[in-house]
PDB file of C-alpha atoms in Angstrom:
ATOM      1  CA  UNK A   1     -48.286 -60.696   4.014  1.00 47.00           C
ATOM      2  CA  UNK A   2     -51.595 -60.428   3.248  1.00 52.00           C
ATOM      3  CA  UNK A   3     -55.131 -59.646   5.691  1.00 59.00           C
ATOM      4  CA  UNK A   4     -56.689 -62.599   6.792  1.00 55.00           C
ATOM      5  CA  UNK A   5     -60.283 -62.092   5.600  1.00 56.00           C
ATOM      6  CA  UNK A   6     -59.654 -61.122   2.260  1.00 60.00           C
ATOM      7  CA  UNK A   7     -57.233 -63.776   1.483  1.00 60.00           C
ATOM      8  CA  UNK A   8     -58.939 -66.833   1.643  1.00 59.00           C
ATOM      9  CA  UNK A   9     -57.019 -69.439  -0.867  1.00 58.00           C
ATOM     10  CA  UNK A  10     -53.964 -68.671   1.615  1.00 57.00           C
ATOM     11  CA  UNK A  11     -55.524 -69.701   4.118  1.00 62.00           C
ATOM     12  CA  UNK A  12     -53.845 -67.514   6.574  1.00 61.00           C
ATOM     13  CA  UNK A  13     -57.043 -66.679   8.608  1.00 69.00           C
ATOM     14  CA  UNK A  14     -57.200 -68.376  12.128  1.00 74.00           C
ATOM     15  CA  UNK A  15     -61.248 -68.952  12.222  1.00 78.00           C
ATOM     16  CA  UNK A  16     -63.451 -69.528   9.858  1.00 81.00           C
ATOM     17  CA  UNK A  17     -66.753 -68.423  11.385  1.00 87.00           C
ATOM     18  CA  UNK A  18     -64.776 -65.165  13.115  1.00 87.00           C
ATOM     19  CA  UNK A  19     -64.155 -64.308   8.881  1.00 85.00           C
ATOM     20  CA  UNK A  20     -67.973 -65.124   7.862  1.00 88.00           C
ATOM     21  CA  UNK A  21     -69.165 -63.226  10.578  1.00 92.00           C
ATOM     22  CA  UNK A  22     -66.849 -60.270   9.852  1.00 91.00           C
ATOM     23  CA  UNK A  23     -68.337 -60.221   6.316  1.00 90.00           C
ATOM     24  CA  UNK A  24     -71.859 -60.485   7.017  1.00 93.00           C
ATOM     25  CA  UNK A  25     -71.434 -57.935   9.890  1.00 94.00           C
ATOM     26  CA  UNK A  26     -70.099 -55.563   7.238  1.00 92.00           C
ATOM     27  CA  UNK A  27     -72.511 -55.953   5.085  1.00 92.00           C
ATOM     28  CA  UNK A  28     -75.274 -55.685   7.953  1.00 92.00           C
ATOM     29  CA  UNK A  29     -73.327 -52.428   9.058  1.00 90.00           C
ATOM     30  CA  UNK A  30     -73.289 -51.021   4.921  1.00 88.00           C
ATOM     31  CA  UNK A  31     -77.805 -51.482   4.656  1.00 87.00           C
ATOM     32  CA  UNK A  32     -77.649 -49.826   8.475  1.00 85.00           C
ATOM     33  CA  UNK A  33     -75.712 -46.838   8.349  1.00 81.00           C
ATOM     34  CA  UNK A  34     -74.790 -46.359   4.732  1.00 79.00           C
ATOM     35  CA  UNK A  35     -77.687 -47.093   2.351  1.00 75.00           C
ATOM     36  CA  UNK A  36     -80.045 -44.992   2.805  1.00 68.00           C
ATOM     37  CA  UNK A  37     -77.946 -42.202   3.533  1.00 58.00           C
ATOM     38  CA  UNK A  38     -79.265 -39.871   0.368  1.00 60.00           C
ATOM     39  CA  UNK A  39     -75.857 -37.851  -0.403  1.00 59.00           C
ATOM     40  CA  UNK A  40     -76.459 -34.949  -2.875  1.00 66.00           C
ATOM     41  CA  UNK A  41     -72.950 -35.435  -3.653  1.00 64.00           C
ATOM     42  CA  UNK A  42     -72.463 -34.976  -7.891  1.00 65.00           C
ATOM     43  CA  UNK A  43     -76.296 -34.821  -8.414  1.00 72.00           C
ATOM     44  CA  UNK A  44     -76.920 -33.161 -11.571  1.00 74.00           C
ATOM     45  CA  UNK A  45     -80.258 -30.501 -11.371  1.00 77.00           C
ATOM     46  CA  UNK A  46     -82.408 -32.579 -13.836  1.00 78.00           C
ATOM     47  CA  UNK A  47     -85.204 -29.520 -13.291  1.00 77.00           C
ATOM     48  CA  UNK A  48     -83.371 -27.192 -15.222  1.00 77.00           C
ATOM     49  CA  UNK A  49     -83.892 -29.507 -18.532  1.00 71.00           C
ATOM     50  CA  UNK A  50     -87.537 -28.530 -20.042  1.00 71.00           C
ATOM     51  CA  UNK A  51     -86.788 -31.227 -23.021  1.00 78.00           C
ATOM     52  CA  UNK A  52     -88.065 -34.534 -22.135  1.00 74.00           C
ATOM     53  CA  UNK A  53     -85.053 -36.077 -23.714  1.00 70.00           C
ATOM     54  CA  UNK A  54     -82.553 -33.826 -21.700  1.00 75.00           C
ATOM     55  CA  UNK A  55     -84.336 -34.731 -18.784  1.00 74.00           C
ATOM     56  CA  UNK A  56     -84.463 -38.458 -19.288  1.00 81.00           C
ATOM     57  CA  UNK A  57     -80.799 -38.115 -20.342  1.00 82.00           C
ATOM     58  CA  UNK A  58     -80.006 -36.539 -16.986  1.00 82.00           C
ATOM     59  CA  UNK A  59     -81.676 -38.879 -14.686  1.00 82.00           C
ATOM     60  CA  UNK A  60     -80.003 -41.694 -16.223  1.00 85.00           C
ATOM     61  CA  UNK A  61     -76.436 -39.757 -15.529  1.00 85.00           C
ATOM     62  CA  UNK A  62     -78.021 -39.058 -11.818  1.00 82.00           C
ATOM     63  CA  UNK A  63     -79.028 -42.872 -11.838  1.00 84.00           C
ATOM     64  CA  UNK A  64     -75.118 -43.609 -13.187  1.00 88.00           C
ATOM     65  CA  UNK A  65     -73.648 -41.464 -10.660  1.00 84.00           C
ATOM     66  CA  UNK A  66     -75.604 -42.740  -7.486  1.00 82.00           C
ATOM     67  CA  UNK A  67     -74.136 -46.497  -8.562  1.00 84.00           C
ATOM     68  CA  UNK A  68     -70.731 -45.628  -8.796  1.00 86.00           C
ATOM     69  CA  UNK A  69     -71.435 -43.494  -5.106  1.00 82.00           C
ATOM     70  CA  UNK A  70     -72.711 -47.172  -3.766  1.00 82.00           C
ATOM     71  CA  UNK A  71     -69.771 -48.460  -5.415  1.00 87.00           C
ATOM     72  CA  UNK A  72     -67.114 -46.354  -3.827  1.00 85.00           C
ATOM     73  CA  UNK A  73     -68.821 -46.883  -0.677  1.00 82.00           C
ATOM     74  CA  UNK A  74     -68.539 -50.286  -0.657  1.00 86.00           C
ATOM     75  CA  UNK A  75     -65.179 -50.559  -1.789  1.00 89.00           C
ATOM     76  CA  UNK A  76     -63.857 -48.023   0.394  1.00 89.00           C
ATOM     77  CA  UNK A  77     -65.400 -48.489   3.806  1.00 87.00           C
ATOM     78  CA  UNK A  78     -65.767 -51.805   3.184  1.00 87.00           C
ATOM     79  CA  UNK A  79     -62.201 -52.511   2.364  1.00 88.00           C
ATOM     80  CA  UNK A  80     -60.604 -50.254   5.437  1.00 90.00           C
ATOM     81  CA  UNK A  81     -63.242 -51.979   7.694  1.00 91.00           C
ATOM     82  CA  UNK A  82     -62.724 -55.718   6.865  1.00 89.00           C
ATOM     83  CA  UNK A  83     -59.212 -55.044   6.717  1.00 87.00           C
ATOM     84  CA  UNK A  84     -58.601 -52.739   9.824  1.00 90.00           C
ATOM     85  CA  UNK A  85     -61.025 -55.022  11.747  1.00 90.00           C
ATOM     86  CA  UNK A  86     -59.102 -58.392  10.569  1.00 86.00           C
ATOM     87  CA  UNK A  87     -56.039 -57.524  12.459  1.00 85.00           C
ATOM     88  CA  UNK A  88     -54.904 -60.374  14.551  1.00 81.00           C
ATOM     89  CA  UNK A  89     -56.618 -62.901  13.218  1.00 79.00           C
ATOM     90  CA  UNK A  90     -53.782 -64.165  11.049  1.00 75.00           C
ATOM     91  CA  UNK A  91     -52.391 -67.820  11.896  1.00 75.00           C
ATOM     92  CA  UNK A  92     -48.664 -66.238  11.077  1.00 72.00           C
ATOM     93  CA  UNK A  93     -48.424 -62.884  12.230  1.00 66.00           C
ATOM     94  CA  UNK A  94     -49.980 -63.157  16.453  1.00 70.00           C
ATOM     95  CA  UNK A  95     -49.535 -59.865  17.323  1.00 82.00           C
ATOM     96  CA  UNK A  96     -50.988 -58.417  20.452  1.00 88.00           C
ATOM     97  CA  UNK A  97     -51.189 -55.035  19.328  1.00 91.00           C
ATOM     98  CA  UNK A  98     -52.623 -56.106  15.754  1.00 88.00           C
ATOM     99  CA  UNK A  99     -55.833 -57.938  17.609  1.00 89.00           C
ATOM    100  CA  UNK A 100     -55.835 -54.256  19.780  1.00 93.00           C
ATOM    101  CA  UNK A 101     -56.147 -52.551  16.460  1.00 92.00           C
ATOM    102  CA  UNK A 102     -58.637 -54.955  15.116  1.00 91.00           C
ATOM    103  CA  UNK A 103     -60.917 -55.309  18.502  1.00 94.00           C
ATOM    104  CA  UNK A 104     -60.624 -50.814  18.280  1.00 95.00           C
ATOM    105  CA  UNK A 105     -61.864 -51.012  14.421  1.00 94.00           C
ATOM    106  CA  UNK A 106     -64.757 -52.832  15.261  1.00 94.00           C
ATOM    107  CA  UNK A 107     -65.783 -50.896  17.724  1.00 95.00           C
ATOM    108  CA  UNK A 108     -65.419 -48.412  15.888  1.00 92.00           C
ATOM    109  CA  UNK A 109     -67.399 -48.915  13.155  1.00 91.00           C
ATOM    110  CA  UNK A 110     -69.820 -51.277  14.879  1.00 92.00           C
ATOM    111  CA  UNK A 111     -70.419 -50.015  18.853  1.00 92.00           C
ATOM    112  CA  UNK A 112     -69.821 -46.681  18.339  1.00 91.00           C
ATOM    113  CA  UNK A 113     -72.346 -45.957  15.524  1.00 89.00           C
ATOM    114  CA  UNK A 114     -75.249 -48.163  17.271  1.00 89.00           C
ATOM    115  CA  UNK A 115     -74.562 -46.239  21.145  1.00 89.00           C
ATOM    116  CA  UNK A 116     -74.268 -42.722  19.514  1.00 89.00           C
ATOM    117  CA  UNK A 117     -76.152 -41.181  16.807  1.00 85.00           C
ATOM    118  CA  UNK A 118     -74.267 -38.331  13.885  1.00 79.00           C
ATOM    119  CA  UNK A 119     -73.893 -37.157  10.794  1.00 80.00           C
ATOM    120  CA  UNK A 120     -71.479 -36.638   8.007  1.00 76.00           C
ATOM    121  CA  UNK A 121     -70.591 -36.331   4.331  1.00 70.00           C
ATOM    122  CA  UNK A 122     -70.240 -39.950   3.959  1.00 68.00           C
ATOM    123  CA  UNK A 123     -72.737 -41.211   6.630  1.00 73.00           C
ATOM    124  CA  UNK A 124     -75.585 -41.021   8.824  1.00 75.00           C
ATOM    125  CA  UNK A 125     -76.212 -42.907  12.024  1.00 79.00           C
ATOM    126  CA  UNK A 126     -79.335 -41.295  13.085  1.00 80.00           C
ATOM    127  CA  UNK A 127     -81.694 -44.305  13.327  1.00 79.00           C
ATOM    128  CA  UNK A 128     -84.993 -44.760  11.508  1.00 77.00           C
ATOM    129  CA  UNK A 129     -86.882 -46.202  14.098  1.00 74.00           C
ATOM    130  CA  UNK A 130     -90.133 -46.103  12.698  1.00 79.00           C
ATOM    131  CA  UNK A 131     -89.095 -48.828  10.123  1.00 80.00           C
ATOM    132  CA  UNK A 132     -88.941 -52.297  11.848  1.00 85.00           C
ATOM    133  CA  UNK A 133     -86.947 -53.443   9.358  1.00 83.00           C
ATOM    134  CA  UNK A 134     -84.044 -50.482  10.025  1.00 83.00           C
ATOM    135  CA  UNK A 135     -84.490 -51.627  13.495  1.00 87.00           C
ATOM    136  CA  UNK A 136     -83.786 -55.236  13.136  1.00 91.00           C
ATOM    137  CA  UNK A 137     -80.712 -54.302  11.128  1.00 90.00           C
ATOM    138  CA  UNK A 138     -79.354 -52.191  13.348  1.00 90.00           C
ATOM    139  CA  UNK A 139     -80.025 -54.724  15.704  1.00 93.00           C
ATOM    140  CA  UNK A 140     -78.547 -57.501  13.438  1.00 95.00           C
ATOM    141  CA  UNK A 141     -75.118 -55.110  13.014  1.00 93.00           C
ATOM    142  CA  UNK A 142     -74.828 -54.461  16.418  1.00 95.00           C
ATOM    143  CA  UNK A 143     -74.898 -58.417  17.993  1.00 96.00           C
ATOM    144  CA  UNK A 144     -72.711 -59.600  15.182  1.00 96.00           C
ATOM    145  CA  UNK A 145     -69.780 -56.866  16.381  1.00 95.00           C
ATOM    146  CA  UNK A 146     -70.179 -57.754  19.445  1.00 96.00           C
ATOM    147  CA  UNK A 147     -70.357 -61.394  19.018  1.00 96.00           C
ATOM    148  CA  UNK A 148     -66.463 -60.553  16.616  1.00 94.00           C
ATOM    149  CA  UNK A 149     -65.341 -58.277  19.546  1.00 95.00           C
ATOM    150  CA  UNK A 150     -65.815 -61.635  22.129  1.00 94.00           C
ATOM    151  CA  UNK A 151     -64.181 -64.174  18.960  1.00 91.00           C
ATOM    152  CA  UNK A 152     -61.075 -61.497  18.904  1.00 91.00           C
ATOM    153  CA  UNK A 153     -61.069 -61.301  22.797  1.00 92.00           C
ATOM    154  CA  UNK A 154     -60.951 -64.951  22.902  1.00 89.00           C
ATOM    155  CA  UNK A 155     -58.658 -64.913  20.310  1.00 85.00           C
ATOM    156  CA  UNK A 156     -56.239 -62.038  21.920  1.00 88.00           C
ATOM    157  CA  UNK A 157     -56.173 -64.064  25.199  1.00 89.00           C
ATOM    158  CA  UNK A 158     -55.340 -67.126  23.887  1.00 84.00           C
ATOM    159  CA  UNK A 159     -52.544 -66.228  22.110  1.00 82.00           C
ATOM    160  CA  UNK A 160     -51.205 -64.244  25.388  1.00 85.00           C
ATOM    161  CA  UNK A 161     -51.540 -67.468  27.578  1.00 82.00           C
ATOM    162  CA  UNK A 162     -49.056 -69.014  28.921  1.00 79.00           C
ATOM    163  CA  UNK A 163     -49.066 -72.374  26.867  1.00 69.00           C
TER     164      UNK A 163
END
């Protein structure tokens, strides 16, 4: 048993565009809401360093650290979303609470964050609207979860249909 989007030489996922657009949507949702979030978490005080060599030496370690924080990010959230948000879209395993779970995830991560605006440790959804560019992918994020919440709607109601 494995998730549909993530297993692709299995070929266990039902659509093809539903798993290209769940990708790209993540990805649109990572530059919107995660990106330029500026966590000070693990930042070294490079100030305190009056050597120029120290100093260097500790912006490259700040430099180090804020890749492996991008890193974790994207394997993390990016994982439990395409995974969570997957659900039901397996050719095997039709499941009508699985496509539940996966129609909630993307809400979730997708609606919720464009509609309401917060902040925490890992994340920031307070829009930059003075940016067009912010705009249009916040924009961009939003359409493609909604266009994936209609696919797994579809896709739900199908597979409840009397045949």
């Amino acid at each position: 048993l494995t998730f549909a989007a993530i297993d692709y030489i299995a070929g266990t996922y039902r659509n093809k565009i539903f798993v290209v657009l769940l990708w790209v949507c993540g990805l649109a949702a990572y530059f919107a809401y995660l990106y330029e979030f500026n966590s000070e978490f693990g930042d070294l005080n490079c100030e305190s360093y009056t050597e120029a060599a120290k100093h260097f030496g500790c912006q490259i370690a700040n430099g180090i650290i804020h890749w492996f924080m991008i890193m974790l990010e994207l394997s993390i959230m990016g994982t439990i979303f395409i995974c969570l948000s997957s659900l039901g879209n397996s050719i095997y395993h039709v499941s009508i609470i699985a496509s539940l779970f996966g129609i909630g995830a993307v809400a979730t991560f997708i609606i919720v964050p464009f509609a309401m605006e917060f902040e925490t440790f890992f994340f920031s959804t307070i829009k930059q609207v003075d940016q067009l560019g912010m705009r249009m992918i916040y924009w961009i994020s939003f359409l493609l979860g909604c266009t994936i919440l209609v696919m797994q709607t579809v896709s739900l109601l199908r597979s409840i249909a009397p045949s």
